[in-house]
Amino acid sequence: MKDVKKDLELNYPRRQWDQAVERLENLLLDRQLFSTSKKALIIFANNEAMEISRMEHQVLPKAHVGTTFLVQDLLLPEESGADPEYLINLSRDRINVFNMDSLKEVELEGVHSNFADYYPDFDANANLNSGSYGGKNAIYHGHRTKSEEQQKDQLIYYQYLDRKLGSMYQREGTTFLLTGLPEVLDVYLNNYGNSKYIDGVIHSSMLNLSHREMLEKVNEYKNFETVALIEKIKHDLHRADNQECLISDLDTINFALMNRDIKSLISFNDGTSYSVEHNKMLVQYILNKTNSQVVYSKDAAVPSMSAIVY
């Protein structure tokens, strides 16, 4: 704040920034914001408005005063998609649900977290080799093994979960990261693996892990997803180059931008500095609602900016 105020006082009339500074100084008193934030915050402010972006990656402390906001950090692969709202650790007959931001265990409203609550007639200790089953008009002698009955109950419960989680996705767009033992997850994924509410899978159980260990597992998963996304970006660039749909000259990119001929823009950066020219183009791409992404790269041979045209 000291750097921002000093820059403003030296270079701009007070009437252009007094309300922005007041908003920022009030924000510094918001302890909850800084104690519950993610890895970093980027705060944009002028006299008319203030916006706060919570980042999924570390951001070096910096202050910028000018007529163009710096948007590069918003466009890194880590920021390109929304995180799932919940982590669900799946067991054979129950689920444990965790909030993705805090990794604290929570309950999903209206969803039974174990099979026995959903199916109250269930008896885990029943002797399934004998006894009678049936309704009013039909009676038959049970001769399934306990493991067979458990498999049947497991599928009944998973069908129920699929219906409930799918309904949450339809109503609110809620998505989930599924975790659990591989042999358990495979049963669920073989039946419902293509469901839109599944935003990721970790083939490992989160039960009995400390909060720190859970955080490490989730971060490891996120890092893997980021690497996979960057590899996809590179693959798309290579394919576009082979199809003669790739341009790297800034003037040509800017001309295509004005004509709205750009399908996707990728800016490469070493992570240490901003190019004002590049940043203005990125801002325009955001305004055009064009797919734009920034990739950190130390490779000097990589063009600083490339665009895939239609």
PDB file of C-alpha atoms in Angstrom:
ATOM      1  CA  MET A   1       0.000   0.000   0.000  1.00  0.00           C
ATOM      2  CA  LYS A   2       2.882   2.379   0.743  1.00  0.00           C
ATOM      3  CA  ASP A   3       4.312   1.795  -2.755  1.00  0.00           C
ATOM      4  CA  VAL A   4       0.898   2.270  -4.359  1.00  0.00           C
ATOM      5  CA  LYS A   5       0.148   5.512  -2.493  1.00  0.00           C
ATOM      6  CA  LYS A   6       3.605   6.921  -3.233  1.00  0.00           C
ATOM      7  CA  ASP A   7       3.238   6.194  -6.964  1.00  0.00           C
ATOM      8  CA  LEU A   8      -0.265   7.676  -7.073  1.00  0.00           C
ATOM      9  CA  GLU A   9       0.699  10.838  -5.199  1.00  0.00           C
ATOM     10  CA  LEU A  10       3.662  11.478  -7.513  1.00  0.00           C
ATOM     11  CA  ASN A  11       1.931  10.811 -10.831  1.00  0.00           C
ATOM     12  CA  TYR A  12      -1.831  11.302 -10.620  1.00  0.00           C
ATOM     13  CA  PRO A  13      -4.298  13.925  -9.305  1.00  0.00           C
ATOM     14  CA  ARG A  14      -5.835  12.888  -5.980  1.00  0.00           C
ATOM     15  CA  ARG A  15      -9.384  12.990  -7.370  1.00  0.00           C
ATOM     16  CA  GLN A  16      -8.488  10.052  -9.680  1.00  0.00           C
ATOM     17  CA  TRP A  17      -7.527   7.691  -6.882  1.00  0.00           C
ATOM     18  CA  ASP A  18      -8.760   8.835  -3.466  1.00  0.00           C
ATOM     19  CA  GLN A  19     -11.753   6.444  -3.345  1.00  0.00           C
ATOM     20  CA  ALA A  20      -9.663   3.507  -4.590  1.00  0.00           C
ATOM     21  CA  VAL A  21      -7.109   4.041  -1.828  1.00  0.00           C
ATOM     22  CA  GLU A  22      -9.860   4.294   0.779  1.00  0.00           C
ATOM     23  CA  ARG A  23     -11.259   0.933  -0.377  1.00  0.00           C
ATOM     24  CA  LEU A  24      -7.831  -0.689  -0.258  1.00  0.00           C
ATOM     25  CA  GLU A  25      -7.015   0.644   3.205  1.00  0.00           C
ATOM     26  CA  ASN A  26     -10.355  -0.637   4.532  1.00  0.00           C
ATOM     27  CA  LEU A  27      -9.618  -4.005   2.941  1.00  0.00           C
ATOM     28  CA  LEU A  28      -6.403  -4.329   4.945  1.00  0.00           C
ATOM     29  CA  LEU A  29      -8.550  -4.504   8.098  1.00  0.00           C
ATOM     30  CA  ASP A  30     -10.453  -7.544   6.809  1.00  0.00           C
ATOM     31  CA  ARG A  31      -8.678 -10.291   8.733  1.00  0.00           C
ATOM     32  CA  GLN A  32     -11.092 -12.973   7.561  1.00  0.00           C
ATOM     33  CA  LEU A  33     -10.239 -12.322   3.925  1.00  0.00           C
ATOM     34  CA  PHE A  34      -6.539 -12.891   4.443  1.00  0.00           C
ATOM     35  CA  SER A  35      -6.895 -15.784   6.886  1.00  0.00           C
ATOM     36  CA  THR A  36      -9.262 -17.772   4.644  1.00  0.00           C
ATOM     37  CA  SER A  37      -7.734 -16.954   1.269  1.00  0.00           C
ATOM     38  CA  LYS A  38      -6.046 -19.526  -0.944  1.00  0.00           C
ATOM     39  CA  LYS A  39      -2.415 -19.349  -2.060  1.00  0.00           C
ATOM     40  CA  ALA A  40      -2.544 -15.708  -3.096  1.00  0.00           C
ATOM     41  CA  LEU A  41      -4.797 -12.732  -3.773  1.00  0.00           C
ATOM     42  CA  ILE A  42      -4.782 -10.312  -6.678  1.00  0.00           C
ATOM     43  CA  ILE A  43      -6.678  -7.104  -5.944  1.00  0.00           C
ATOM     44  CA  PHE A  44      -7.780  -4.728  -8.709  1.00  0.00           C
ATOM     45  CA  ALA A  45      -9.078  -1.284  -7.741  1.00  0.00           C
ATOM     46  CA  ASN A  46     -10.003   2.072  -9.197  1.00  0.00           C
ATOM     47  CA  ASN A  47     -12.345   4.845  -8.073  1.00  0.00           C
ATOM     48  CA  GLU A  48     -15.379   3.020  -9.447  1.00  0.00           C
ATOM     49  CA  ALA A  49     -14.902  -0.558  -8.238  1.00  0.00           C
ATOM     50  CA  MET A  50     -12.701  -3.164  -6.590  1.00  0.00           C
ATOM     51  CA  GLU A  51     -12.327  -6.839  -7.540  1.00  0.00           C
ATOM     52  CA  ILE A  52     -10.559  -9.610  -5.607  1.00  0.00           C
ATOM     53  CA  SER A  53      -9.281 -12.777  -7.297  1.00  0.00           C
ATOM     54  CA  ARG A  54      -8.218 -15.779  -5.224  1.00  0.00           C
ATOM     55  CA  MET A  55      -5.349 -17.620  -6.877  1.00  0.00           C
ATOM     56  CA  GLU A  56      -4.523 -21.318  -7.034  1.00  0.00           C
ATOM     57  CA  HIS A  57      -0.786 -20.598  -7.420  1.00  0.00           C
ATOM     58  CA  GLN A  58       1.770 -18.523  -5.577  1.00  0.00           C
ATOM     59  CA  VAL A  59       2.077 -14.897  -6.708  1.00  0.00           C
ATOM     60  CA  LEU A  60       5.157 -12.814  -5.945  1.00  0.00           C
ATOM     61  CA  PRO A  61       4.284  -9.640  -3.979  1.00  0.00           C
ATOM     62  CA  LYS A  62       4.031  -6.763  -6.412  1.00  0.00           C
ATOM     63  CA  ALA A  63       2.279  -3.421  -6.773  1.00  0.00           C
ATOM     64  CA  HIS A  64       1.312  -1.870 -10.100  1.00  0.00           C
ATOM     65  CA  VAL A  65      -0.147   1.564 -10.777  1.00  0.00           C
ATOM     66  CA  GLY A  66      -1.237   2.454 -14.293  1.00  0.00           C
ATOM     67  CA  THR A  67      -4.047   2.581 -16.826  1.00  0.00           C
ATOM     68  CA  THR A  68      -3.976  -1.143 -17.659  1.00  0.00           C
ATOM     69  CA  PHE A  69      -4.474  -3.937 -15.143  1.00  0.00           C
ATOM     70  CA  LEU A  70      -1.949  -6.788 -15.210  1.00  0.00           C
ATOM     71  CA  VAL A  71      -3.915  -9.948 -15.968  1.00  0.00           C
ATOM     72  CA  GLN A  72      -1.212 -12.531 -16.693  1.00  0.00           C
ATOM     73  CA  ASP A  73      -1.609 -14.375 -13.389  1.00  0.00           C
ATOM     74  CA  LEU A  74      -5.328 -14.844 -14.052  1.00  0.00           C
ATOM     75  CA  LEU A  75      -4.570 -16.843 -17.199  1.00  0.00           C
ATOM     76  CA  LEU A  76      -2.171 -19.498 -15.908  1.00  0.00           C
ATOM     77  CA  PRO A  77      -3.321 -23.112 -16.380  1.00  0.00           C
ATOM     78  CA  GLU A  78      -3.953 -23.421 -12.625  1.00  0.00           C
ATOM     79  CA  GLU A  79      -6.600 -20.710 -12.943  1.00  0.00           C
ATOM     80  CA  SER A  80      -8.249 -21.897 -16.160  1.00  0.00           C
ATOM     81  CA  GLY A  81     -10.972 -23.976 -14.559  1.00  0.00           C
ATOM     82  CA  ALA A  82     -13.021 -24.026 -11.403  1.00  0.00           C
ATOM     83  CA  ASP A  83     -12.052 -26.469  -8.668  1.00  0.00           C
ATOM     84  CA  PRO A  84     -14.566 -29.105  -7.599  1.00  0.00           C
ATOM     85  CA  GLU A  85     -16.542 -27.973  -4.575  1.00  0.00           C
ATOM     86  CA  TYR A  86     -16.163 -31.220  -2.625  1.00  0.00           C
ATOM     87  CA  LEU A  87     -13.836 -34.174  -2.228  1.00  0.00           C
ATOM     88  CA  ILE A  88     -15.698 -37.457  -1.732  1.00  0.00           C
ATOM     89  CA  ASN A  89     -13.830 -40.414  -0.313  1.00  0.00           C
ATOM     90  CA  LEU A  90     -15.788 -43.429  -1.502  1.00  0.00           C
ATOM     91  CA  SER A  91     -16.027 -46.674   0.448  1.00  0.00           C
ATOM     92  CA  ARG A  92     -18.092 -49.777  -0.224  1.00  0.00           C
ATOM     93  CA  ASP A  93     -21.075 -48.670   1.842  1.00  0.00           C
ATOM     94  CA  ARG A  94     -20.393 -45.050   2.848  1.00  0.00           C
ATOM     95  CA  ILE A  95     -18.859 -41.754   1.797  1.00  0.00           C
ATOM     96  CA  ASN A  96     -16.809 -39.136   3.634  1.00  0.00           C
ATOM     97  CA  VAL A  97     -17.215 -35.636   2.219  1.00  0.00           C
ATOM     98  CA  PHE A  98     -14.663 -32.808   2.550  1.00  0.00           C
ATOM     99  CA  ASN A  99     -14.862 -29.165   1.539  1.00  0.00           C
ATOM    100  CA  MET A 100     -12.170 -28.629  -1.111  1.00  0.00           C
ATOM    101  CA  ASP A 101     -11.098 -25.224   0.202  1.00  0.00           C
ATOM    102  CA  SER A 102     -10.636 -26.196   3.847  1.00  0.00           C
ATOM    103  CA  LEU A 103     -10.432 -30.015   3.536  1.00  0.00           C
ATOM    104  CA  LYS A 104     -12.694 -30.170   6.578  1.00  0.00           C
ATOM    105  CA  GLU A 105     -15.286 -32.946   6.699  1.00  0.00           C
ATOM    106  CA  VAL A 106     -18.843 -31.812   5.979  1.00  0.00           C
ATOM    107  CA  GLU A 107     -22.271 -33.284   5.292  1.00  0.00           C
ATOM    108  CA  LEU A 108     -24.036 -33.004   1.947  1.00  0.00           C
ATOM    109  CA  GLU A 109     -27.566 -31.847   2.633  1.00  0.00           C
ATOM    110  CA  GLY A 110     -30.117 -34.436   1.577  1.00  0.00           C
ATOM    111  CA  VAL A 111     -27.512 -37.128   0.843  1.00  0.00           C
ATOM    112  CA  HIS A 112     -27.172 -40.209   3.075  1.00  0.00           C
ATOM    113  CA  SER A 113     -23.494 -40.690   3.838  1.00  0.00           C
ATOM    114  CA  ASN A 114     -23.838 -44.406   4.487  1.00  0.00           C
ATOM    115  CA  PHE A 115     -25.866 -47.225   3.050  1.00  0.00           C
ATOM    116  CA  ALA A 116     -27.520 -48.170   6.337  1.00  0.00           C
ATOM    117  CA  ASP A 117     -29.203 -44.749   6.571  1.00  0.00           C
ATOM    118  CA  TYR A 118     -30.415 -44.914   2.984  1.00  0.00           C
ATOM    119  CA  TYR A 119     -31.539 -48.548   3.276  1.00  0.00           C
ATOM    120  CA  PRO A 120     -32.616 -49.019   6.909  1.00  0.00           C
ATOM    121  CA  ASP A 121     -33.531 -52.688   6.437  1.00  0.00           C
ATOM    122  CA  PHE A 122     -29.864 -53.443   5.766  1.00  0.00           C
ATOM    123  CA  ASP A 123     -28.322 -55.840   8.319  1.00  0.00           C
ATOM    124  CA  ALA A 124     -24.564 -56.115   7.978  1.00  0.00           C
ATOM    125  CA  ASN A 125     -24.456 -59.144  10.321  1.00  0.00           C
ATOM    126  CA  ALA A 126     -27.315 -61.114   8.830  1.00  0.00           C
ATOM    127  CA  ASN A 127     -26.866 -64.798   8.013  1.00  0.00           C
ATOM    128  CA  LEU A 128     -27.457 -64.615   4.276  1.00  0.00           C
ATOM    129  CA  ASN A 129     -27.264 -68.383   3.702  1.00  0.00           C
ATOM    130  CA  SER A 130     -30.637 -68.962   5.259  1.00  0.00           C
ATOM    131  CA  GLY A 131     -33.899 -67.174   5.755  1.00  0.00           C
ATOM    132  CA  SER A 132     -36.768 -66.075   3.588  1.00  0.00           C
ATOM    133  CA  TYR A 133     -37.112 -63.021   1.382  1.00  0.00           C
ATOM    134  CA  GLY A 134     -40.165 -61.684  -0.374  1.00  0.00           C
ATOM    135  CA  GLY A 135     -43.186 -59.472  -0.353  1.00  0.00           C
ATOM    136  CA  LYS A 136     -46.859 -60.170   0.265  1.00  0.00           C
ATOM    137  CA  ASN A 137     -47.378 -62.694  -2.473  1.00  0.00           C
ATOM    138  CA  ALA A 138     -43.990 -64.301  -2.968  1.00  0.00           C
ATOM    139  CA  ILE A 139     -41.530 -65.980  -0.622  1.00  0.00           C
ATOM    140  CA  TYR A 140     -38.222 -67.551  -1.574  1.00  0.00           C
ATOM    141  CA  HIS A 141     -35.363 -69.034   0.342  1.00  0.00           C
ATOM    142  CA  GLY A 142     -32.161 -66.940   0.445  1.00  0.00           C
ATOM    143  CA  HIS A 143     -28.970 -68.661  -0.551  1.00  0.00           C
ATOM    144  CA  ARG A 144     -26.659 -65.814  -1.592  1.00  0.00           C
ATOM    145  CA  THR A 145     -23.278 -65.595   0.103  1.00  0.00           C
ATOM    146  CA  LYS A 146     -22.495 -62.597   2.258  1.00  0.00           C
ATOM    147  CA  SER A 147     -20.017 -61.245  -0.317  1.00  0.00           C
ATOM    148  CA  GLU A 148     -22.660 -61.481  -3.059  1.00  0.00           C
ATOM    149  CA  GLU A 149     -25.167 -59.619  -0.912  1.00  0.00           C
ATOM    150  CA  GLN A 150     -22.570 -56.948  -0.096  1.00  0.00           C
ATOM    151  CA  GLN A 151     -21.859 -56.467  -3.794  1.00  0.00           C
ATOM    152  CA  LYS A 152     -25.556 -56.073  -4.481  1.00  0.00           C
ATOM    153  CA  ASP A 153     -25.920 -53.517  -1.659  1.00  0.00           C
ATOM    154  CA  GLN A 154     -22.845 -51.681  -2.923  1.00  0.00           C
ATOM    155  CA  LEU A 155     -24.390 -51.278  -6.381  1.00  0.00           C
ATOM    156  CA  ILE A 156     -27.707 -50.147  -4.878  1.00  0.00           C
ATOM    157  CA  TYR A 157     -25.924 -47.481  -2.848  1.00  0.00           C
ATOM    158  CA  TYR A 158     -23.780 -46.334  -5.787  1.00  0.00           C
ATOM    159  CA  GLN A 159     -26.878 -46.013  -7.941  1.00  0.00           C
ATOM    160  CA  TYR A 160     -28.405 -43.823  -5.229  1.00  0.00           C
ATOM    161  CA  LEU A 161     -25.232 -41.684  -5.005  1.00  0.00           C
ATOM    162  CA  ASP A 162     -25.103 -41.228  -8.761  1.00  0.00           C
ATOM    163  CA  ARG A 163     -28.685 -40.019  -8.770  1.00  0.00           C
ATOM    164  CA  LYS A 164     -28.096 -37.566  -5.883  1.00  0.00           C
ATOM    165  CA  LEU A 165     -24.761 -36.187  -7.122  1.00  0.00           C
ATOM    166  CA  GLY A 166     -26.120 -35.880 -10.645  1.00  0.00           C
ATOM    167  CA  SER A 167     -29.075 -33.919  -9.296  1.00  0.00           C
ATOM    168  CA  MET A 168     -26.731 -31.508  -7.450  1.00  0.00           C
ATOM    169  CA  TYR A 169     -24.789 -30.980 -10.662  1.00  0.00           C
ATOM    170  CA  GLN A 170     -27.974 -30.318 -12.631  1.00  0.00           C
ATOM    171  CA  ARG A 171     -29.290 -27.815 -10.070  1.00  0.00           C
ATOM    172  CA  GLU A 172     -26.134 -25.962  -9.053  1.00  0.00           C
ATOM    173  CA  GLY A 173     -23.266 -27.159 -11.247  1.00  0.00           C
ATOM    174  CA  THR A 174     -21.659 -28.831  -8.218  1.00  0.00           C
ATOM    175  CA  THR A 175     -18.679 -31.051  -9.080  1.00  0.00           C
ATOM    176  CA  PHE A 176     -16.669 -33.547  -7.033  1.00  0.00           C
ATOM    177  CA  LEU A 177     -13.177 -34.995  -6.749  1.00  0.00           C
ATOM    178  CA  LEU A 178     -13.532 -38.721  -6.064  1.00  0.00           C
ATOM    179  CA  THR A 179     -10.989 -40.586  -3.958  1.00  0.00           C
ATOM    180  CA  GLY A 180     -10.846 -44.081  -2.487  1.00  0.00           C
ATOM    181  CA  LEU A 181      -9.178 -47.456  -2.733  1.00  0.00           C
ATOM    182  CA  PRO A 182      -8.652 -48.445  -6.397  1.00  0.00           C
ATOM    183  CA  GLU A 183     -10.787 -51.578  -6.138  1.00  0.00           C
ATOM    184  CA  VAL A 184     -13.659 -49.518  -4.730  1.00  0.00           C
ATOM    185  CA  LEU A 185     -13.356 -46.647  -7.207  1.00  0.00           C
ATOM    186  CA  ASP A 186     -13.217 -49.044 -10.150  1.00  0.00           C
ATOM    187  CA  VAL A 187     -16.661 -50.396  -9.312  1.00  0.00           C
ATOM    188  CA  TYR A 188     -18.130 -46.893  -9.256  1.00  0.00           C
ATOM    189  CA  LEU A 189     -16.260 -45.615 -12.309  1.00  0.00           C
ATOM    190  CA  ASN A 190     -17.136 -48.670 -14.396  1.00  0.00           C
ATOM    191  CA  ASN A 191     -20.778 -47.682 -13.979  1.00  0.00           C
ATOM    192  CA  TYR A 192     -20.711 -43.877 -13.671  1.00  0.00           C
ATOM    193  CA  GLY A 193     -17.225 -42.801 -14.766  1.00  0.00           C
ATOM    194  CA  ASN A 194     -18.526 -40.542 -17.541  1.00  0.00           C
ATOM    195  CA  SER A 195     -20.769 -38.495 -15.243  1.00  0.00           C
ATOM    196  CA  LYS A 196     -20.341 -34.729 -15.607  1.00  0.00           C
ATOM    197  CA  TYR A 197     -20.238 -34.179 -11.837  1.00  0.00           C
ATOM    198  CA  ILE A 198     -16.916 -36.082 -11.608  1.00  0.00           C
ATOM    199  CA  ASP A 199     -14.182 -33.435 -11.902  1.00  0.00           C
ATOM    200  CA  GLY A 200     -11.261 -35.688 -11.053  1.00  0.00           C
ATOM    201  CA  VAL A 201     -10.173 -38.968  -9.457  1.00  0.00           C
ATOM    202  CA  ILE A 202      -7.420 -39.885  -6.986  1.00  0.00           C
ATOM    203  CA  HIS A 203      -6.940 -43.647  -6.697  1.00  0.00           C
ATOM    204  CA  SER A 204      -6.063 -43.516  -3.027  1.00  0.00           C
ATOM    205  CA  SER A 205      -8.071 -43.383   0.186  1.00  0.00           C
ATOM    206  CA  MET A 206      -8.044 -40.157   2.195  1.00  0.00           C
ATOM    207  CA  LEU A 207      -9.301 -41.799   5.366  1.00  0.00           C
ATOM    208  CA  ASN A 208      -6.880 -41.866   8.296  1.00  0.00           C
ATOM    209  CA  LEU A 209      -4.706 -39.148   6.705  1.00  0.00           C
ATOM    210  CA  SER A 210      -3.811 -35.999   8.603  1.00  0.00           C
ATOM    211  CA  HIS A 211      -4.899 -32.641   7.227  1.00  0.00           C
ATOM    212  CA  ARG A 212      -1.342 -31.994   6.044  1.00  0.00           C
ATOM    213  CA  GLU A 213      -1.164 -35.370   4.280  1.00  0.00           C
ATOM    214  CA  MET A 214      -4.521 -34.748   2.586  1.00  0.00           C
ATOM    215  CA  LEU A 215      -3.325 -31.339   1.422  1.00  0.00           C
ATOM    216  CA  GLU A 216      -0.180 -32.884  -0.031  1.00  0.00           C
ATOM    217  CA  LYS A 217      -2.233 -35.481  -1.918  1.00  0.00           C
ATOM    218  CA  VAL A 218      -4.591 -32.855  -3.350  1.00  0.00           C
ATOM    219  CA  ASN A 219      -1.732 -30.542  -4.339  1.00  0.00           C
ATOM    220  CA  GLU A 220       0.066 -33.438  -6.002  1.00  0.00           C
ATOM    221  CA  TYR A 221      -3.088 -34.162  -7.996  1.00  0.00           C
ATOM    222  CA  LYS A 222      -3.479 -30.481  -8.981  1.00  0.00           C
ATOM    223  CA  ASN A 223       0.159 -30.269 -10.090  1.00  0.00           C
ATOM    224  CA  PHE A 224      -0.300 -33.371 -12.234  1.00  0.00           C
ATOM    225  CA  GLU A 225      -3.430 -31.852 -13.817  1.00  0.00           C
ATOM    226  CA  THR A 226      -1.532 -28.619 -14.543  1.00  0.00           C
ATOM    227  CA  VAL A 227       1.312 -30.491 -16.242  1.00  0.00           C
ATOM    228  CA  ALA A 228      -1.212 -32.462 -18.299  1.00  0.00           C
ATOM    229  CA  LEU A 229      -2.948 -29.237 -19.382  1.00  0.00           C
ATOM    230  CA  ILE A 230       0.343 -27.622 -20.422  1.00  0.00           C
ATOM    231  CA  GLU A 231       1.204 -30.696 -22.478  1.00  0.00           C
ATOM    232  CA  LYS A 232      -2.205 -30.436 -24.163  1.00  0.00           C
ATOM    233  CA  ILE A 233      -1.547 -26.763 -24.972  1.00  0.00           C
ATOM    234  CA  LYS A 234       1.787 -27.687 -26.553  1.00  0.00           C
ATOM    235  CA  HIS A 235       0.118 -30.482 -28.518  1.00  0.00           C
ATOM    236  CA  ASP A 236      -2.562 -28.083 -29.799  1.00  0.00           C
ATOM    237  CA  LEU A 237       0.138 -25.609 -30.885  1.00  0.00           C
ATOM    238  CA  HIS A 238       2.058 -28.324 -32.726  1.00  0.00           C
ATOM    239  CA  ARG A 239      -1.068 -29.537 -34.506  1.00  0.00           C
ATOM    240  CA  ALA A 240      -2.068 -25.973 -35.465  1.00  0.00           C
ATOM    241  CA  ASP A 241       1.431 -25.385 -36.841  1.00  0.00           C
ATOM    242  CA  ASN A 242       1.140 -28.497 -39.027  1.00  0.00           C
ATOM    243  CA  GLN A 243      -2.230 -27.244 -40.271  1.00  0.00           C
ATOM    244  CA  GLU A 244      -0.774 -23.763 -40.982  1.00  0.00           C
ATOM    245  CA  CYS A 245      -3.152 -22.222 -38.441  1.00  0.00           C
ATOM    246  CA  LEU A 246      -0.467 -20.864 -36.095  1.00  0.00           C
ATOM    247  CA  ILE A 247       0.857 -17.295 -36.084  1.00  0.00           C
ATOM    248  CA  SER A 248       3.552 -15.802 -33.835  1.00  0.00           C
ATOM    249  CA  ASP A 249       4.188 -12.321 -35.230  1.00  0.00           C
ATOM    250  CA  LEU A 250       2.708  -9.750 -32.826  1.00  0.00           C
ATOM    251  CA  ASP A 251       1.481  -7.384 -35.537  1.00  0.00           C
ATOM    252  CA  THR A 252      -0.242 -10.245 -37.353  1.00  0.00           C
ATOM    253  CA  ILE A 253      -1.760 -11.504 -34.109  1.00  0.00           C
ATOM    254  CA  ASN A 254      -3.049  -8.018 -33.304  1.00  0.00           C
ATOM    255  CA  PHE A 255      -4.600  -7.682 -36.776  1.00  0.00           C
ATOM    256  CA  ALA A 256      -6.285 -11.093 -36.402  1.00  0.00           C
ATOM    257  CA  LEU A 257      -7.442 -10.046 -32.942  1.00  0.00           C
ATOM    258  CA  MET A 258      -9.228  -6.972 -34.297  1.00  0.00           C
ATOM    259  CA  ASN A 259     -10.923  -9.164 -36.932  1.00  0.00           C
ATOM    260  CA  ARG A 260     -11.869 -11.752 -34.284  1.00  0.00           C
ATOM    261  CA  ASP A 261     -10.082 -14.492 -36.215  1.00  0.00           C
ATOM    262  CA  ILE A 262      -8.300 -15.903 -33.159  1.00  0.00           C
ATOM    263  CA  LYS A 263      -9.448 -19.220 -31.738  1.00  0.00           C
ATOM    264  CA  SER A 264      -6.907 -19.416 -28.926  1.00  0.00           C
ATOM    265  CA  LEU A 265      -4.038 -17.252 -27.652  1.00  0.00           C
ATOM    266  CA  ILE A 266      -1.035 -18.558 -25.719  1.00  0.00           C
ATOM    267  CA  SER A 267       1.474 -16.188 -24.125  1.00  0.00           C
ATOM    268  CA  PHE A 268       4.818 -17.561 -22.947  1.00  0.00           C
ATOM    269  CA  ASN A 269       6.580 -15.843 -20.062  1.00  0.00           C
ATOM    270  CA  ASP A 270       9.596 -16.548 -17.871  1.00  0.00           C
ATOM    271  CA  GLY A 271       7.634 -15.539 -14.789  1.00  0.00           C
ATOM    272  CA  THR A 272       9.875 -12.621 -13.824  1.00  0.00           C
ATOM    273  CA  SER A 273       8.372  -9.684 -15.731  1.00  0.00           C
ATOM    274  CA  TYR A 274       5.423  -8.336 -17.678  1.00  0.00           C
ATOM    275  CA  SER A 275       5.330  -6.997 -21.213  1.00  0.00           C
ATOM    276  CA  VAL A 276       2.906  -4.067 -21.332  1.00  0.00           C
ATOM    277  CA  GLU A 277       2.256  -4.755 -25.017  1.00  0.00           C
ATOM    278  CA  HIS A 278       1.449  -8.396 -24.333  1.00  0.00           C
ATOM    279  CA  ASN A 279      -0.701  -7.485 -21.361  1.00  0.00           C
ATOM    280  CA  LYS A 280      -2.851  -5.090 -23.394  1.00  0.00           C
ATOM    281  CA  MET A 281      -3.452  -7.857 -25.922  1.00  0.00           C
ATOM    282  CA  LEU A 282      -4.383 -10.295 -23.154  1.00  0.00           C
ATOM    283  CA  VAL A 283      -6.850  -7.771 -21.740  1.00  0.00           C
ATOM    284  CA  GLN A 284      -8.433  -7.419 -25.184  1.00  0.00           C
ATOM    285  CA  TYR A 285      -8.687 -11.196 -25.523  1.00  0.00           C
ATOM    286  CA  ILE A 286     -10.499 -11.376 -22.203  1.00  0.00           C
ATOM    287  CA  LEU A 287     -12.897  -8.662 -23.398  1.00  0.00           C
ATOM    288  CA  ASN A 288     -13.389 -10.625 -26.641  1.00  0.00           C
ATOM    289  CA  LYS A 289     -14.093 -13.727 -24.534  1.00  0.00           C
ATOM    290  CA  THR A 290     -11.425 -15.625 -26.459  1.00  0.00           C
ATOM    291  CA  ASN A 291      -9.607 -18.573 -24.905  1.00  0.00           C
ATOM    292  CA  SER A 292      -6.354 -17.093 -23.554  1.00  0.00           C
ATOM    293  CA  GLN A 293      -3.674 -18.788 -21.478  1.00  0.00           C
ATOM    294  CA  VAL A 294      -0.228 -17.988 -20.117  1.00  0.00           C
ATOM    295  CA  VAL A 295       2.485 -20.628 -19.817  1.00  0.00           C
ATOM    296  CA  TYR A 296       5.721 -20.132 -17.901  1.00  0.00           C
ATOM    297  CA  SER A 297       8.694 -21.209 -19.984  1.00  0.00           C
ATOM    298  CA  LYS A 298      12.459 -20.702 -19.649  1.00  0.00           C
ATOM    299  CA  ASP A 299      13.005 -21.796 -23.263  1.00  0.00           C
ATOM    300  CA  ALA A 300      14.386 -18.783 -25.139  1.00  0.00           C
ATOM    301  CA  ALA A 301      13.531 -20.424 -28.470  1.00  0.00           C
ATOM    302  CA  VAL A 302       9.792 -20.350 -27.717  1.00  0.00           C
ATOM    303  CA  PRO A 303       7.917 -17.398 -29.320  1.00  0.00           C
ATOM    304  CA  SER A 304       6.713 -14.919 -26.718  1.00  0.00           C
ATOM    305  CA  MET A 305       3.160 -15.165 -28.007  1.00  0.00           C
ATOM    306  CA  SER A 306       1.353 -17.511 -30.388  1.00  0.00           C
ATOM    307  CA  ALA A 307      -2.179 -17.607 -31.673  1.00  0.00           C
ATOM    308  CA  ILE A 308      -4.279 -20.350 -33.230  1.00  0.00           C
ATOM    309  CA  VAL A 309      -6.553 -18.975 -35.935  1.00  0.00           C
ATOM    310  CA  TYR A 310      -9.775 -20.463 -37.248  1.00  0.00           C
TER     311      TYR A 310
END
